[in-house]
Amino acid sequence: MMGRLPFMAGNWKMNKTTGEAIDLVRELKAAISGVKGVEVAVAPPFTALYAVCKELEGSFIRLAAQNLYWEEKGAFTGEVSPLMLKEVGCHYVIIGHSERRQFFGETDETVNRRIKAALAQGLKVIFCIGETLKEKEEGKTFSVIERQVEDGLKNLGDKEMENIVIAYEPVWAIGTGKTATPGQAEEVHRFIRGKIEKLYSREVSEEIRIQYGGSVTPENIKGLMEQANIDGALVGGASLKAESFSKIVRFKEL
Ligand code: 13P
């Protein structure tokens, strides 16, 4: 088996004006220059994508968007198409983030449509899943994850899976300071990988990267990355400062 390349992505959510975004990537480039053996991406808000893309020229840091719409173009006021993101230099797009599911009506079905549209345009996808606190307390973690994986990935073949990264983000751990323990996260990651093996094959399940997200910090990243099935992190708050995000990227040195 080929080792899975660790992948650290910063989801900036609705933070950073274009000017602030440029400052942050400048600092980040300096703070992680020369780092090897880890893939890194940043996901600024739409308005900053173009400027950040220019700033990242010649850098190994990848650009990601936080969402897209599945249609190519047309009368869809306020939406952004896969081609628009591709043209502005995006390599990845985050799809199905719990904040989209909670506040903007995203469902497993719309997540699936978005994933297909992104892949068709040659974008790689960070596909987010995770249970809410209520679901966890009702003992539904695994059934929720199973449904999100099955329905979110519906009708996607082995080849398409090569361009998908899964991000397991328990909703109760997002922005709360309550990280899942490495053991708790690993248990769900193992379950997700097992589910991918059932839906696809051993090979696909061994190659797919599964990031953990939810209150990841420089203090807890090492313990998470020591787990066999945790291949990286999708970082919110701690990605808004070069100092903390660069430490997460440099987790091997901690
Ligand atoms: P925090 O790291 O701020 O908890 O956010 C996690 C997240 O939602 C990343 O997508």
Short mmCIF file of C-alpha atoms and ligand atoms in Angstrom, two decimals:
data_model
loop_
_atom_site.label_atom_id
_atom_site.label_comp_id
_atom_site.label_asym_id
_atom_site.label_seq_id
_atom_site.Cartn_x
_atom_site.Cartn_y
_atom_site.Cartn_z
CA MET A 1 0.00 0.00 0.00
CA MET A 2 1.20 3.50 -0.85
CA GLY A 3 1.22 5.80 2.15
CA ARG A 4 -1.46 8.46 2.16
CA LEU A 5 -0.04 11.99 1.92
CA PRO A 6 -1.16 14.02 4.97
CA PHE A 7 -3.42 16.90 3.96
CA MET A 8 -3.98 20.06 6.02
CA ALA A 9 -6.63 22.47 4.76
CA GLY A 10 -7.65 25.80 6.25
CA ASN A 11 -11.32 26.67 5.95
CA TRP A 12 -11.46 30.41 6.51
CA LYS A 13 -15.27 30.44 6.42
CA MET A 14 -16.66 34.03 6.25
CA ASN A 15 -13.45 35.63 7.44
CA LYS A 16 -10.79 37.87 5.86
CA THR A 17 -11.25 40.76 3.48
CA THR A 18 -9.11 40.52 0.36
CA GLY A 19 -6.43 42.67 1.96
CA GLU A 20 -6.36 40.53 5.09
CA ALA A 21 -6.33 37.36 3.00
CA ILE A 22 -3.25 38.51 1.10
CA ASP A 23 -1.46 39.32 4.37
CA LEU A 24 -2.31 35.92 5.79
CA VAL A 25 -1.08 33.90 2.79
CA ARG A 26 2.12 35.93 2.67
CA GLU A 27 2.82 35.06 6.28
CA LEU A 28 1.80 31.47 5.75
CA LYS A 29 4.07 31.01 2.73
CA ALA A 30 7.01 32.22 4.78
CA ALA A 31 6.08 30.10 7.79
CA ILE A 32 5.82 26.81 5.88
CA SER A 33 8.40 27.25 3.15
CA GLY A 34 10.48 24.15 2.70
CA VAL A 35 8.01 21.84 4.45
CA LYS A 36 7.85 18.47 2.73
CA GLY A 37 5.60 15.44 2.90
CA VAL A 38 2.33 17.25 3.50
CA GLU A 39 -0.25 18.77 1.18
CA VAL A 40 -1.64 22.17 2.18
CA ALA A 41 -4.68 24.11 1.01
CA VAL A 42 -6.43 27.31 2.02
CA ALA A 43 -10.09 28.10 1.40
CA PRO A 44 -10.67 31.86 1.49
CA PRO A 45 -14.10 33.40 0.84
CA PHE A 46 -15.05 33.76 -2.86
CA THR A 47 -14.16 37.46 -2.97
CA ALA A 48 -10.52 36.78 -2.07
CA LEU A 49 -9.92 33.76 -4.34
CA TYR A 50 -8.44 35.62 -7.27
CA ALA A 51 -6.08 37.73 -5.20
CA VAL A 52 -4.98 34.73 -3.14
CA CYS A 53 -4.42 32.73 -6.33
CA LYS A 54 -2.05 35.43 -7.59
CA GLU A 55 -0.28 35.50 -4.25
CA LEU A 56 0.15 31.71 -4.33
CA GLU A 57 1.86 31.61 -7.74
CA GLY A 58 4.96 29.45 -7.41
CA SER A 59 3.89 28.15 -4.00
CA PHE A 60 2.91 24.55 -3.25
CA ILE A 61 -0.14 25.73 -1.29
CA ARG A 62 -3.37 24.81 -3.08
CA LEU A 63 -6.39 27.04 -3.41
CA ALA A 64 -9.82 25.78 -2.37
CA ALA A 65 -13.31 27.28 -2.52
CA GLN A 66 -15.90 26.77 0.20
CA ASN A 67 -18.88 25.84 -1.95
CA LEU A 68 -20.25 25.90 -5.51
CA TYR A 69 -23.48 25.48 -7.42
CA TRP A 70 -24.01 22.54 -9.76
CA GLU A 71 -25.31 24.36 -12.83
CA GLU A 72 -22.85 25.62 -15.45
CA LYS A 73 -24.39 29.07 -15.79
CA GLY A 74 -27.68 30.87 -15.93
CA ALA A 75 -30.27 32.63 -13.83
CA PHE A 76 -29.07 31.56 -10.37
CA THR A 77 -28.55 34.86 -8.58
CA GLY A 78 -25.87 34.70 -5.93
CA GLU A 79 -24.37 31.37 -7.00
CA VAL A 80 -20.92 30.46 -8.32
CA SER A 81 -20.26 27.75 -10.93
CA PRO A 82 -17.54 25.07 -11.02
CA LEU A 83 -15.97 26.68 -14.10
CA MET A 84 -15.77 30.06 -12.36
CA LEU A 85 -13.84 28.45 -9.52
CA LYS A 86 -11.58 26.54 -11.87
CA GLU A 87 -10.78 29.69 -13.81
CA VAL A 88 -9.91 31.60 -10.68
CA GLY A 89 -7.31 28.97 -9.81
CA CYS A 90 -9.10 26.63 -7.43
CA HIS A 91 -7.78 23.10 -7.14
CA TYR A 92 -10.21 21.94 -4.43
CA VAL A 93 -13.73 22.81 -3.33
CA ILE A 94 -15.24 22.07 0.07
CA ILE A 95 -18.70 20.53 -0.29
CA GLY A 96 -21.34 19.69 2.29
CA HIS A 97 -19.84 21.56 5.22
CA SER A 98 -22.09 21.26 8.27
CA GLU A 99 -22.65 25.01 8.29
CA ARG A 100 -24.08 24.73 4.76
CA ARG A 101 -26.23 21.79 5.91
CA GLN A 102 -27.40 23.59 9.09
CA PHE A 103 -27.93 27.16 7.87
CA PHE A 104 -28.36 26.96 4.10
CA GLY A 105 -30.55 23.95 3.47
CA GLU A 106 -27.87 21.65 2.06
CA THR A 107 -28.99 18.01 1.92
CA ASP A 108 -27.25 14.74 1.00
CA GLU A 109 -28.90 15.02 -2.40
CA THR A 110 -27.68 18.56 -3.12
CA VAL A 111 -24.25 17.60 -1.79
CA ASN A 112 -24.18 14.75 -4.31
CA ARG A 113 -25.14 17.09 -7.16
CA ARG A 114 -22.44 19.55 -6.17
CA ILE A 115 -19.78 16.83 -5.92
CA LYS A 116 -20.60 15.55 -9.41
CA ALA A 117 -20.51 19.05 -10.91
CA ALA A 118 -17.18 19.81 -9.24
CA LEU A 119 -15.56 16.58 -10.45
CA ALA A 120 -16.90 17.09 -13.97
CA GLN A 121 -15.05 20.38 -14.09
CA GLY A 122 -11.81 18.82 -12.82
CA LEU A 123 -12.01 20.19 -9.30
CA LYS A 124 -11.06 17.94 -6.40
CA VAL A 125 -13.56 17.73 -3.58
CA ILE A 126 -13.31 17.92 0.19
CA PHE A 127 -16.55 16.17 1.10
CA CYS A 128 -17.70 16.97 4.64
CA ILE A 129 -19.75 14.72 6.87
CA GLY A 130 -20.45 14.59 10.59
CA GLU A 131 -23.14 14.08 13.20
CA THR A 132 -24.76 16.75 15.38
CA LEU A 133 -24.66 16.68 19.17
CA LYS A 134 -28.27 15.50 19.28
CA GLU A 135 -27.53 12.66 16.86
CA LYS A 136 -24.47 11.67 18.87
CA GLU A 137 -26.44 11.67 22.14
CA GLU A 138 -29.14 9.55 20.55
CA GLY A 139 -26.50 7.01 19.55
CA LYS A 140 -26.95 7.72 15.84
CA THR A 141 -23.37 8.67 14.91
CA PHE A 142 -22.71 5.64 12.72
CA SER A 143 -26.10 5.58 11.02
CA VAL A 144 -25.84 9.30 10.19
CA ILE A 145 -22.33 8.88 8.82
CA GLU A 146 -23.40 5.85 6.82
CA ARG A 147 -26.30 7.74 5.23
CA GLN A 148 -24.17 10.81 4.46
CA VAL A 149 -21.50 8.65 2.81
CA GLU A 150 -23.93 6.54 0.79
CA ASP A 151 -26.11 9.41 -0.40
CA GLY A 152 -23.39 12.01 -0.80
CA LEU A 153 -21.34 9.67 -3.00
CA LYS A 154 -24.26 8.15 -4.89
CA ASN A 155 -23.40 7.05 -8.44
CA LEU A 156 -19.74 7.99 -8.17
CA GLY A 157 -17.30 5.43 -9.55
CA ASP A 158 -13.84 4.27 -8.44
CA LYS A 159 -12.14 6.74 -10.76
CA GLU A 160 -14.05 9.67 -9.30
CA MET A 161 -13.14 8.60 -5.78
CA GLU A 162 -9.49 9.38 -6.60
CA ASN A 163 -10.42 13.05 -6.55
CA ILE A 164 -12.30 13.03 -3.29
CA VAL A 165 -11.07 13.67 0.24
CA ILE A 166 -13.51 13.01 3.06
CA ALA A 167 -13.58 15.38 6.05
CA TYR A 168 -15.16 13.98 9.19
CA GLU A 169 -16.29 16.95 11.23
CA PRO A 170 -18.47 16.12 14.24
CA VAL A 171 -20.73 19.16 14.45
CA TRP A 172 -20.45 19.25 18.26
CA ALA A 173 -16.69 19.78 17.91
CA ILE A 174 -16.81 22.67 15.43
CA GLY A 175 -15.86 26.01 16.91
CA THR A 176 -16.61 24.73 20.41
CA GLY A 177 -13.12 23.95 21.62
CA LYS A 178 -14.38 20.38 22.26
CA THR A 179 -12.25 18.25 19.96
CA ALA A 180 -13.10 14.62 19.59
CA THR A 181 -10.41 12.62 21.37
CA PRO A 182 -8.01 10.91 18.96
CA GLY A 183 -9.66 7.60 19.92
CA GLN A 184 -13.19 8.88 19.27
CA ALA A 185 -12.20 10.34 15.91
CA GLU A 186 -10.27 7.21 14.91
CA GLU A 187 -13.27 5.01 15.62
CA VAL A 188 -15.41 7.00 13.18
CA HIS A 189 -12.63 7.29 10.61
CA ARG A 190 -12.18 3.52 10.69
CA PHE A 191 -15.91 3.11 10.19
CA ILE A 192 -15.87 5.51 7.21
CA ARG A 193 -12.97 3.65 5.60
CA GLY A 194 -14.80 0.35 6.12
CA LYS A 195 -17.89 1.80 4.50
CA ILE A 196 -15.85 2.95 1.49
CA GLU A 197 -14.41 -0.55 1.21
CA LYS A 198 -17.95 -2.00 1.13
CA LEU A 199 -19.17 0.53 -1.42
CA TYR A 200 -16.04 0.40 -3.61
CA SER A 201 -13.04 -1.80 -2.94
CA ARG A 202 -10.17 -2.36 -0.55
CA GLU A 203 -7.91 -0.37 -2.86
CA VAL A 204 -10.20 2.68 -2.99
CA SER A 205 -10.67 2.57 0.78
CA GLU A 206 -6.93 2.42 1.40
CA GLU A 207 -6.19 5.31 -0.89
CA ILE A 208 -8.87 7.76 0.14
CA ARG A 209 -7.76 10.41 2.61
CA ILE A 210 -9.97 11.17 5.58
CA GLN A 211 -9.39 14.47 7.37
CA TYR A 212 -10.62 15.25 10.85
CA GLY A 213 -12.17 18.66 11.56
CA GLY A 214 -13.45 20.33 14.72
CA SER A 215 -11.38 22.50 17.05
CA VAL A 216 -8.06 21.29 15.67
CA THR A 217 -5.13 23.21 17.19
CA PRO A 218 -1.34 22.92 17.32
CA GLU A 219 -1.86 21.32 20.75
CA ASN A 220 -4.05 18.44 19.61
CA ILE A 221 -2.93 17.78 16.02
CA LYS A 222 -0.13 15.37 16.87
CA GLY A 223 -2.36 12.96 18.80
CA LEU A 224 -4.90 13.01 15.99
CA MET A 225 -2.29 12.39 13.29
CA GLU A 226 -0.91 9.41 15.20
CA GLN A 227 -4.13 7.54 14.46
CA ALA A 228 -3.97 5.04 11.63
CA ASN A 229 -7.02 6.36 9.79
CA ILE A 230 -6.61 10.11 10.27
CA ASP A 231 -4.86 11.58 7.24
CA GLY A 232 -5.03 15.29 7.91
CA ALA A 233 -7.23 18.07 9.19
CA LEU A 234 -9.80 20.58 8.01
CA VAL A 235 -9.06 23.53 10.25
CA GLY A 236 -11.33 26.48 10.95
CA GLY A 237 -10.37 28.96 13.67
CA ALA A 238 -6.72 27.92 13.93
CA SER A 239 -6.24 28.45 10.17
CA LEU A 240 -6.92 32.18 10.49
CA LYS A 241 -3.44 32.85 11.90
CA ALA A 242 -0.25 31.84 10.12
CA GLU A 243 1.36 31.03 13.46
CA SER A 244 -1.15 28.37 14.48
CA PHE A 245 -1.87 26.95 11.01
CA SER A 246 1.83 26.62 10.19
CA LYS A 247 2.36 24.62 13.38
CA ILE A 248 -0.45 22.29 12.34
CA VAL A 249 1.17 21.91 8.90
CA ARG A 250 4.49 21.19 10.66
CA PHE A 251 2.90 18.61 12.98
CA LYS A 252 5.77 16.19 12.41
CA GLU A 253 8.15 18.63 14.10
CA LEU A 254 5.96 19.12 17.21
P1 13P B 1 -12.96 24.92 13.89
O1 13P B 1 -11.56 24.42 13.63
O2 13P B 1 -13.03 26.41 14.07
O3 13P B 1 -13.64 24.15 14.98
O4 13P B 1 -13.80 24.64 12.54
C1 13P B 1 -13.75 23.39 11.97
C2 13P B 1 -14.38 23.45 10.65
O5 13P B 1 -15.58 23.59 10.53
C3 13P B 1 -13.52 23.38 9.46
O6 13P B 1 -14.27 23.21 8.30
#
